PDB file of C-alpha atoms in Angstrom:
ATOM      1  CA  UNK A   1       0.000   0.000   0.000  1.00 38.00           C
ATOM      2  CA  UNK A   2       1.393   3.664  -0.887  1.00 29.00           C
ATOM      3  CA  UNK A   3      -0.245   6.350   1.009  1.00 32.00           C
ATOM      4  CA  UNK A   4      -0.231  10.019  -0.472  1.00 30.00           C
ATOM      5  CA  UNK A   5      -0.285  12.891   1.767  1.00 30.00           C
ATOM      6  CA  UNK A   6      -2.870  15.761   0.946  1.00 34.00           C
ATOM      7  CA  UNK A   7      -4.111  19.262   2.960  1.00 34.00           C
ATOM      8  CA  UNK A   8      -6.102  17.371   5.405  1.00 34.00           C
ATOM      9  CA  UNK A   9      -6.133  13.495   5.322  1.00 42.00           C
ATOM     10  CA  UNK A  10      -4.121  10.445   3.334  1.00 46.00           C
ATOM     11  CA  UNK A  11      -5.057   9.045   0.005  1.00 48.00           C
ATOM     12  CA  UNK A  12      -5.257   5.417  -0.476  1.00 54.00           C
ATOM     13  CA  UNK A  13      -3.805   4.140  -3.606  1.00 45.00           C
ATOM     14  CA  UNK A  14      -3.625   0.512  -4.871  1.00 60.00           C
ATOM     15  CA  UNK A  15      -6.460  -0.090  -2.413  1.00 76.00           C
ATOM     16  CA  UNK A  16      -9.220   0.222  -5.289  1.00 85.00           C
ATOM     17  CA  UNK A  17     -11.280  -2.850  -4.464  1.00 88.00           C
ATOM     18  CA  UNK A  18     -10.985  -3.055  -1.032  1.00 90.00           C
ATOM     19  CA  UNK A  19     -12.459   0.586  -1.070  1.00 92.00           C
ATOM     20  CA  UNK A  20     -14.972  -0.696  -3.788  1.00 92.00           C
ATOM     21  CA  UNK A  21     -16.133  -3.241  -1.521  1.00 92.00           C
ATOM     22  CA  UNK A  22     -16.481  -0.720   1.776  1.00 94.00           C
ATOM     23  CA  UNK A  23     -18.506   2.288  -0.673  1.00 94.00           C
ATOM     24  CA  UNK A  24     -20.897  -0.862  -1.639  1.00 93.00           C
ATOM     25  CA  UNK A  25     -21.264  -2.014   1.680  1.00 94.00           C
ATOM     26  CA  UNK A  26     -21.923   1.534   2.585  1.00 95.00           C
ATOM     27  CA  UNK A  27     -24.095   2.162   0.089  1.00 94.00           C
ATOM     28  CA  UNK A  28     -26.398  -0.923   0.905  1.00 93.00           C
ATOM     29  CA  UNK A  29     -26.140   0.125   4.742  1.00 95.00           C
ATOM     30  CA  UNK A  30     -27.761   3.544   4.170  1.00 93.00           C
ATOM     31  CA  UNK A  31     -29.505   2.682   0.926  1.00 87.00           C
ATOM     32  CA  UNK A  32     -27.868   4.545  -1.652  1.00 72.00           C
ATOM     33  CA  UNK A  33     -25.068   3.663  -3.888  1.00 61.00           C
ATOM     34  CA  UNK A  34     -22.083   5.556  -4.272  1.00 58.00           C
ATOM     35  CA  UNK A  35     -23.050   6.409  -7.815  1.00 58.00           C
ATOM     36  CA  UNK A  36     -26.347   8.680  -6.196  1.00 56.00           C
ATOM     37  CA  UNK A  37     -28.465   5.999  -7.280  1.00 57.00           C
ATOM     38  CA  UNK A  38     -31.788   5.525  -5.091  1.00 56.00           C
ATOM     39  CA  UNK A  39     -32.509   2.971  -2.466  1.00 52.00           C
ATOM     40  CA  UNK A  40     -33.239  -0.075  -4.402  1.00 59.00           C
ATOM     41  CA  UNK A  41     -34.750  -1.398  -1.167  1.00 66.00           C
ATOM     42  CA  UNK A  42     -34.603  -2.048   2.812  1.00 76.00           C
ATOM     43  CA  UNK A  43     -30.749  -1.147   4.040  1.00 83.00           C
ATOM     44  CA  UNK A  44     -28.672  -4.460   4.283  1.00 88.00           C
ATOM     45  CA  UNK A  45     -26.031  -5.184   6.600  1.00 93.00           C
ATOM     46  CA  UNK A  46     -22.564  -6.786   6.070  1.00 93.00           C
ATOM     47  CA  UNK A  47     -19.225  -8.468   7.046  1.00 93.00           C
ATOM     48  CA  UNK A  48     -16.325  -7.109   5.875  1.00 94.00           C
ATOM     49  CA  UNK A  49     -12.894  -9.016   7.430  1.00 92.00           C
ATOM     50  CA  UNK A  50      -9.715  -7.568   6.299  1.00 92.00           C
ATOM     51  CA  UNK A  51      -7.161 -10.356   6.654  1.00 90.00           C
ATOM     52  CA  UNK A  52      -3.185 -10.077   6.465  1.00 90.00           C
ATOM     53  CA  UNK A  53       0.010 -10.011   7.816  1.00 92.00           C
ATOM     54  CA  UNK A  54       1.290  -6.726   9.884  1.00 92.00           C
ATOM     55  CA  UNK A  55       2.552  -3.806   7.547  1.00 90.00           C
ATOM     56  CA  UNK A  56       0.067  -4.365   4.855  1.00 89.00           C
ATOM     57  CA  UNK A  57      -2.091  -0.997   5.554  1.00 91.00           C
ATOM     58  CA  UNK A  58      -5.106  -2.753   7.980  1.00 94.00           C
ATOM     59  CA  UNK A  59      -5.395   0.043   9.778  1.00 95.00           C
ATOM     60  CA  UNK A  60      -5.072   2.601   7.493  1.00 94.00           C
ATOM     61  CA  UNK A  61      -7.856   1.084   5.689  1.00 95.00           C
ATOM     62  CA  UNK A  62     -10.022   0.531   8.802  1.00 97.00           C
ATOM     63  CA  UNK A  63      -9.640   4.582   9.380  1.00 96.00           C
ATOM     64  CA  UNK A  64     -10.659   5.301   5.975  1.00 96.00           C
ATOM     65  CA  UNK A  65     -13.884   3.134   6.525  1.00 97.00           C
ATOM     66  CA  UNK A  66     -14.686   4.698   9.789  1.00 97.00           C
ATOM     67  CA  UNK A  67     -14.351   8.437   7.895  1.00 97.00           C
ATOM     68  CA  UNK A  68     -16.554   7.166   4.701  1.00 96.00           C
ATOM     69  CA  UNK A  69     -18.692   5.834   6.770  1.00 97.00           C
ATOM     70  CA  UNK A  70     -19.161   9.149   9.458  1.00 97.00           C
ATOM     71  CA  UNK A  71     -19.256  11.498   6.498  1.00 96.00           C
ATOM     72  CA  UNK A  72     -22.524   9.153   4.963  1.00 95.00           C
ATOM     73  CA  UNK A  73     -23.854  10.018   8.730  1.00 96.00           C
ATOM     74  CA  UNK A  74     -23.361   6.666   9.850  1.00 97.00           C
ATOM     75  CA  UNK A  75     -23.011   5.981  14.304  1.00 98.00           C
ATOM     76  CA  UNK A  76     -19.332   4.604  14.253  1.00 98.00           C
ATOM     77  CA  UNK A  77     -18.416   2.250  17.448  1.00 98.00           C
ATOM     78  CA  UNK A  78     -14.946   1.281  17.465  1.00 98.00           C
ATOM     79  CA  UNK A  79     -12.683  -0.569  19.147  1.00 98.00           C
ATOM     80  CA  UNK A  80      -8.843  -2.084  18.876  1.00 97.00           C
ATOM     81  CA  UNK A  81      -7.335  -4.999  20.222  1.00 96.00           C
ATOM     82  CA  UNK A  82      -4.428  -4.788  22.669  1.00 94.00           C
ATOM     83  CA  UNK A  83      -1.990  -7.075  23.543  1.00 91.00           C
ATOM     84  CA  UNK A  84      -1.536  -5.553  27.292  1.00 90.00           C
ATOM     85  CA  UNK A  85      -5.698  -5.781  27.147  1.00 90.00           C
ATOM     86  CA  UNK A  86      -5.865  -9.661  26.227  1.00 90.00           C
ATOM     87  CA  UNK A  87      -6.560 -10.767  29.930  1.00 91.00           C
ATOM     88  CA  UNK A  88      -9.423  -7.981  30.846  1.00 94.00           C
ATOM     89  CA  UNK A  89     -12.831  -9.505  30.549  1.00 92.00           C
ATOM     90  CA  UNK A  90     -14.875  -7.697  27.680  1.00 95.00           C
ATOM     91  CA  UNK A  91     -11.917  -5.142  27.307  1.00 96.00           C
ATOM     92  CA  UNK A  92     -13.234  -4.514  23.617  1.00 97.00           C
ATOM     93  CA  UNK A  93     -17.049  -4.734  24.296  1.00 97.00           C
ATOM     94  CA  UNK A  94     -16.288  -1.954  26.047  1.00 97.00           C
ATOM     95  CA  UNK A  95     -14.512   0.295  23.668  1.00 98.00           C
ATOM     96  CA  UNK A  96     -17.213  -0.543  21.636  1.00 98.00           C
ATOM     97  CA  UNK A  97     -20.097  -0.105  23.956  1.00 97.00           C
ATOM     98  CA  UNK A  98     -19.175   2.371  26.652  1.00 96.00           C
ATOM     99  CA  UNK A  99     -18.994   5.673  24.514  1.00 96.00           C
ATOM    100  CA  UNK A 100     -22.534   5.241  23.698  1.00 96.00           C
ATOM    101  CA  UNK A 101     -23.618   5.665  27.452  1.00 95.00           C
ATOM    102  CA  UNK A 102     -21.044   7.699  28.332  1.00 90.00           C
ATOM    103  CA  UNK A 103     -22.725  11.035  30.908  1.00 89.00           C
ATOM    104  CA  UNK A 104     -25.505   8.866  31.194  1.00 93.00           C
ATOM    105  CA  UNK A 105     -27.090   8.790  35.013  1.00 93.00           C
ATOM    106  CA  UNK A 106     -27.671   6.046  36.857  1.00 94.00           C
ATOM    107  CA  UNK A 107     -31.852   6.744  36.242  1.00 96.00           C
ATOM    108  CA  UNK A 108     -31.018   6.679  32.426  1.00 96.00           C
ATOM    109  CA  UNK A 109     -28.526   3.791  32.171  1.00 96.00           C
ATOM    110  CA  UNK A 110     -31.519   1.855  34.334  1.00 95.00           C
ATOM    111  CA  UNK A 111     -34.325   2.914  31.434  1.00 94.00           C
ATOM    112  CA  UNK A 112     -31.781   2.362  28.436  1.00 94.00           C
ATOM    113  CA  UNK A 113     -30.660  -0.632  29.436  1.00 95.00           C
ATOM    114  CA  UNK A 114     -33.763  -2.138  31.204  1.00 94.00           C
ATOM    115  CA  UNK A 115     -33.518  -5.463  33.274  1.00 94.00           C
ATOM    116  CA  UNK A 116     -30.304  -5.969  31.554  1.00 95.00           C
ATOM    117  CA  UNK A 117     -29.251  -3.514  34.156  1.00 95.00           C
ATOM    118  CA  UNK A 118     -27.818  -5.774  36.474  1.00 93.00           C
ATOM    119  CA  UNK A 119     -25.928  -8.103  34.253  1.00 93.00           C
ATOM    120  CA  UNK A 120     -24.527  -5.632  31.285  1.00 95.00           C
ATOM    121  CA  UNK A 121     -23.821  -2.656  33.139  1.00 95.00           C
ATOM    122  CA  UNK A 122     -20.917  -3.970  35.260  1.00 94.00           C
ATOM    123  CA  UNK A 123     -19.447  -6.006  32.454  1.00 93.00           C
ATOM    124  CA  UNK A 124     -19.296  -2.899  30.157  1.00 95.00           C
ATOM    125  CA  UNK A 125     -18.088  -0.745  33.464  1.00 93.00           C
ATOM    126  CA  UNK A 126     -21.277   1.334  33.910  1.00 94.00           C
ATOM    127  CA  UNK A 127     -22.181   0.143  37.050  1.00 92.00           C
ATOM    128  CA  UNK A 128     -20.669  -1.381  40.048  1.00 89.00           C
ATOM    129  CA  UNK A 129     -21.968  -5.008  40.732  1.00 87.00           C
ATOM    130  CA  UNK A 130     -24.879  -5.873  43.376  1.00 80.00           C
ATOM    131  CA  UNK A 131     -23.560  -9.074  44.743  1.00 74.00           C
ATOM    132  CA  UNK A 132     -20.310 -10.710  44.437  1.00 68.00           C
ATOM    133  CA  UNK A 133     -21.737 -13.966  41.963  1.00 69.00           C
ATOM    134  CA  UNK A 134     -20.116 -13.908  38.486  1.00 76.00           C
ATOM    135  CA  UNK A 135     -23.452 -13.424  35.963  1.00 79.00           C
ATOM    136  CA  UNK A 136     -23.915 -15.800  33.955  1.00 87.00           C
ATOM    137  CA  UNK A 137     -22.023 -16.705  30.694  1.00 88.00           C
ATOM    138  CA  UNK A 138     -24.498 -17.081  28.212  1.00 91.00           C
ATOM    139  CA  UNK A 139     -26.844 -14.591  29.903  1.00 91.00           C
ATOM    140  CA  UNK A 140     -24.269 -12.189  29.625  1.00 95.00           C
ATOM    141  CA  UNK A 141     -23.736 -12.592  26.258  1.00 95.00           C
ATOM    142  CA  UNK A 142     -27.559 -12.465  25.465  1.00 96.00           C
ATOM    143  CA  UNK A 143     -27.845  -9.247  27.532  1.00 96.00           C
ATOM    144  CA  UNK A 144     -24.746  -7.746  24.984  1.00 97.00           C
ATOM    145  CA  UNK A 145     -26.710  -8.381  21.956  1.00 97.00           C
ATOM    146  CA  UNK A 146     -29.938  -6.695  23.402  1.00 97.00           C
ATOM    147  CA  UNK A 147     -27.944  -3.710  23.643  1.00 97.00           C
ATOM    148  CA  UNK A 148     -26.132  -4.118  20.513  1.00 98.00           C
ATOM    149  CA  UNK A 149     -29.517  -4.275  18.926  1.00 97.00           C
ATOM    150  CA  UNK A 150     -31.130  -2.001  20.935  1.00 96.00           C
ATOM    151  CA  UNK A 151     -28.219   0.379  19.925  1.00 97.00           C
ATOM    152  CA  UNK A 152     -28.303  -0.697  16.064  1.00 97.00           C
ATOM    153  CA  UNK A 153     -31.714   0.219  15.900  1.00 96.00           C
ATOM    154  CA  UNK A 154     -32.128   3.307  17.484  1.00 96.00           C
ATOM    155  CA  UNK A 155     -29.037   5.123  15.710  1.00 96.00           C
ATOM    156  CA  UNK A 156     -29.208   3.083  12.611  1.00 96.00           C
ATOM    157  CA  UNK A 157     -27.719   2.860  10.189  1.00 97.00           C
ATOM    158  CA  UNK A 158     -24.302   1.748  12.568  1.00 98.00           C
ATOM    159  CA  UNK A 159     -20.920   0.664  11.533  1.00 98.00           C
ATOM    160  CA  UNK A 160     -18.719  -1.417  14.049  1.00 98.00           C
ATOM    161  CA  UNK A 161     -15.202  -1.567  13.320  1.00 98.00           C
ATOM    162  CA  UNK A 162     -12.767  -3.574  15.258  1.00 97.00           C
ATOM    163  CA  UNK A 163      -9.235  -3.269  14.291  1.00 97.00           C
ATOM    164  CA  UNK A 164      -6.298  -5.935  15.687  1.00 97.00           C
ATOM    165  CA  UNK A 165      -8.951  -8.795  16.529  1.00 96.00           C
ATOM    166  CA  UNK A 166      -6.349 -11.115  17.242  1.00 95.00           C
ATOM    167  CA  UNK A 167      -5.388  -9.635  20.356  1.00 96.00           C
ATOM    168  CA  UNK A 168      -8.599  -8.715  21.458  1.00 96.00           C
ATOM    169  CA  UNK A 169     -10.029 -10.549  24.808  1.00 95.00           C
ATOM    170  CA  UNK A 170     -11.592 -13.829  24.023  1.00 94.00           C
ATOM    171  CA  UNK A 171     -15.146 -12.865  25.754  1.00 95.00           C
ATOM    172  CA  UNK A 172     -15.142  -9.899  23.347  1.00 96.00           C
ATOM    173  CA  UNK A 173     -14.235 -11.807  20.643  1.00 95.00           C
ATOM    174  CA  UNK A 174     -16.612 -15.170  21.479  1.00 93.00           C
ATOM    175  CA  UNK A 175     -19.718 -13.034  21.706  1.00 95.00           C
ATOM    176  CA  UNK A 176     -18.619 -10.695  18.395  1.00 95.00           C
ATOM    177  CA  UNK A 177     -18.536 -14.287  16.559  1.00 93.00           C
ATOM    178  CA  UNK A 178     -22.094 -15.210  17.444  1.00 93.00           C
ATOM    179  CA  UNK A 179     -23.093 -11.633  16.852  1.00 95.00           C
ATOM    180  CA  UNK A 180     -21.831 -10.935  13.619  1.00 93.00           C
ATOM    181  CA  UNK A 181     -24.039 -12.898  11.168  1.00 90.00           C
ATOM    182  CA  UNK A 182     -27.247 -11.416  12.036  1.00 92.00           C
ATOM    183  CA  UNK A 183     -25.382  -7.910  10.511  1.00 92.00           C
ATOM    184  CA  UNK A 184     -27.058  -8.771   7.408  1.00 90.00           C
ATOM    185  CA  UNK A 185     -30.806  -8.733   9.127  1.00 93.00           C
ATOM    186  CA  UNK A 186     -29.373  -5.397  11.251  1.00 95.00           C
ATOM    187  CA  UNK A 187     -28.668  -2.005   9.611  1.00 96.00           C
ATOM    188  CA  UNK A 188     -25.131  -2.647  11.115  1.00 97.00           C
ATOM    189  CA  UNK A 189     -22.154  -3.305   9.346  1.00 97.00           C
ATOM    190  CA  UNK A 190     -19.004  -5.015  10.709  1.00 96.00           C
ATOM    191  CA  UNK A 191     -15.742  -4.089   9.997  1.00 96.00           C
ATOM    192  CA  UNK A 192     -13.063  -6.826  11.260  1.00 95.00           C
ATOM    193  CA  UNK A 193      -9.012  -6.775  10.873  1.00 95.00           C
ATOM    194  CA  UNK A 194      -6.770  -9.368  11.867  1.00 94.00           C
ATOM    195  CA  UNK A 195      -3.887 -11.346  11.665  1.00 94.00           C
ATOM    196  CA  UNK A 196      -4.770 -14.667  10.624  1.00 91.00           C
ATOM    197  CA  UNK A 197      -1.944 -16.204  11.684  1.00 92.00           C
ATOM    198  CA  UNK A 198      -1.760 -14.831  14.685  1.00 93.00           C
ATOM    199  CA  UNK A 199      -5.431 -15.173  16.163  1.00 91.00           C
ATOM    200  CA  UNK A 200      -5.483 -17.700  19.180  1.00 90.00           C
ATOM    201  CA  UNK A 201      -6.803 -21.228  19.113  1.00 88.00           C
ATOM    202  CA  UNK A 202      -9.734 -19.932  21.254  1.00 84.00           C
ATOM    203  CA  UNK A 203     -11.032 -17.713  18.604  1.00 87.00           C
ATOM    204  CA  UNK A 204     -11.917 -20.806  16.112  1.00 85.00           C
ATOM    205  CA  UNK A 205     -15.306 -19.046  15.578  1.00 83.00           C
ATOM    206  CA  UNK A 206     -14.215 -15.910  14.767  1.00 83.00           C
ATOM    207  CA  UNK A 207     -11.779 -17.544  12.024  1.00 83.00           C
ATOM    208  CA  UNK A 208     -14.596 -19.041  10.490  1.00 82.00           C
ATOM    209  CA  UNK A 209     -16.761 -15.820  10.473  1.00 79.00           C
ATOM    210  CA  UNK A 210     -15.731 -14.586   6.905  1.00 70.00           C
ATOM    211  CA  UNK A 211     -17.317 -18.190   5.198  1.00 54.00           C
ATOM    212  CA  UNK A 212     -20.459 -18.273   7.382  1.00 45.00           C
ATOM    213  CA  UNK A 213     -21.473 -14.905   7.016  1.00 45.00           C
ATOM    214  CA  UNK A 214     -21.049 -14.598   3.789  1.00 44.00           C
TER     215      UNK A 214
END
């Protein structure tokens, strides 16, 4: 990749189709194409999983996404994978997550997030937790894609962009793999980069994302 520096941001050259592919994605997110063409239906999510070894321009990329997609008014979450971060518990969900609820009271957290309350708020660090008990595993996860949803729909259309994967925390990434298929019934797209080689034998689902979503 050869970047070009201009007044106010980077040009992306040899990155035609990659580019191509985000502009379509965008364009089927918010309903119209990047040629000005009208809505030719309901807005459809996507997957998009940029895949390669470090050096290659991922991130780059990944920042010109989250600026096409913010000047198309798009809600951008996003979030980056650390390797200092790998051992704290939903360390990405709440990159992702936390923004969105950020001056929020404790009376508004409570009517945003509902009886999820309890469970999501202290894994995302909203909230301190009520009892000492670890919430459950699967509950938790099904409390993360309420608000996902929840989140998807009322600031729609929503792009999620997760850079570095491979070193994000493996509750992050385990409930991001179950997540991400149902982008194509959401007005969400997701926007994934990793190093294949490098992602850990836990995240077996997440390798496999790119074939089963599509």
């Amino acid at each position: 990749m050869v970047q070009r520096s201009g007044r106010s941001r980077k040009t992306l050259l040899e990155r035609e189709s990659e580019l191509a592919a985000v502009d379509e994605a965008l364009g089927e997110l918010t309903g119209l194409r990047s040629d000005g063409a009208e809505p030719d239906g309901r807005p459809r999510g996507a997957l998009l999983a940029v895949a390669g070894r470090p050096g290659i321009g991922k991130t780059t990329l990944l920042t010109e996404v989250r600026r096409r997609a913010a000047a198309r008014g798009c809600t951008v979450l996003a979030a980056r994978g650390g390797d200092q971060e790998q051992r704290v518990a939903f360390h990405v969900a709440r990159q992702l997550l936390q923004p969105q609820f950020a001056g929020a009271g404790e009376a508004d957290l409570r009517a945003q997030l509902g009886s999820w309350y309890d469970i999501v708020g202290p894994a995302l660090g909203l909230c301190a937790p009520t009892d000492g008990a670890p919430p459950d595993p699967q509950g938790l996860r099904d409390g993360l894609d309420w608000v996902l949803t929840h989140l998807v729909v009322l600031r729609a259309p929503m792009v999620l962009v997760l850079d570095d994967a491979h070193w994000a925390d493996p509750e992050s990434l385990g409930w991001l793999a179950a997540f991400a298929p149902r982008a194509e019934e959401l007005p969400l797209l997701v926007v994934v980069a990793y190093r294949p080689d490098e992602l850990p034998d836990h995240a077996e689902a997440f390798r496999a994302l790119p074939g089963r979503a599509g």
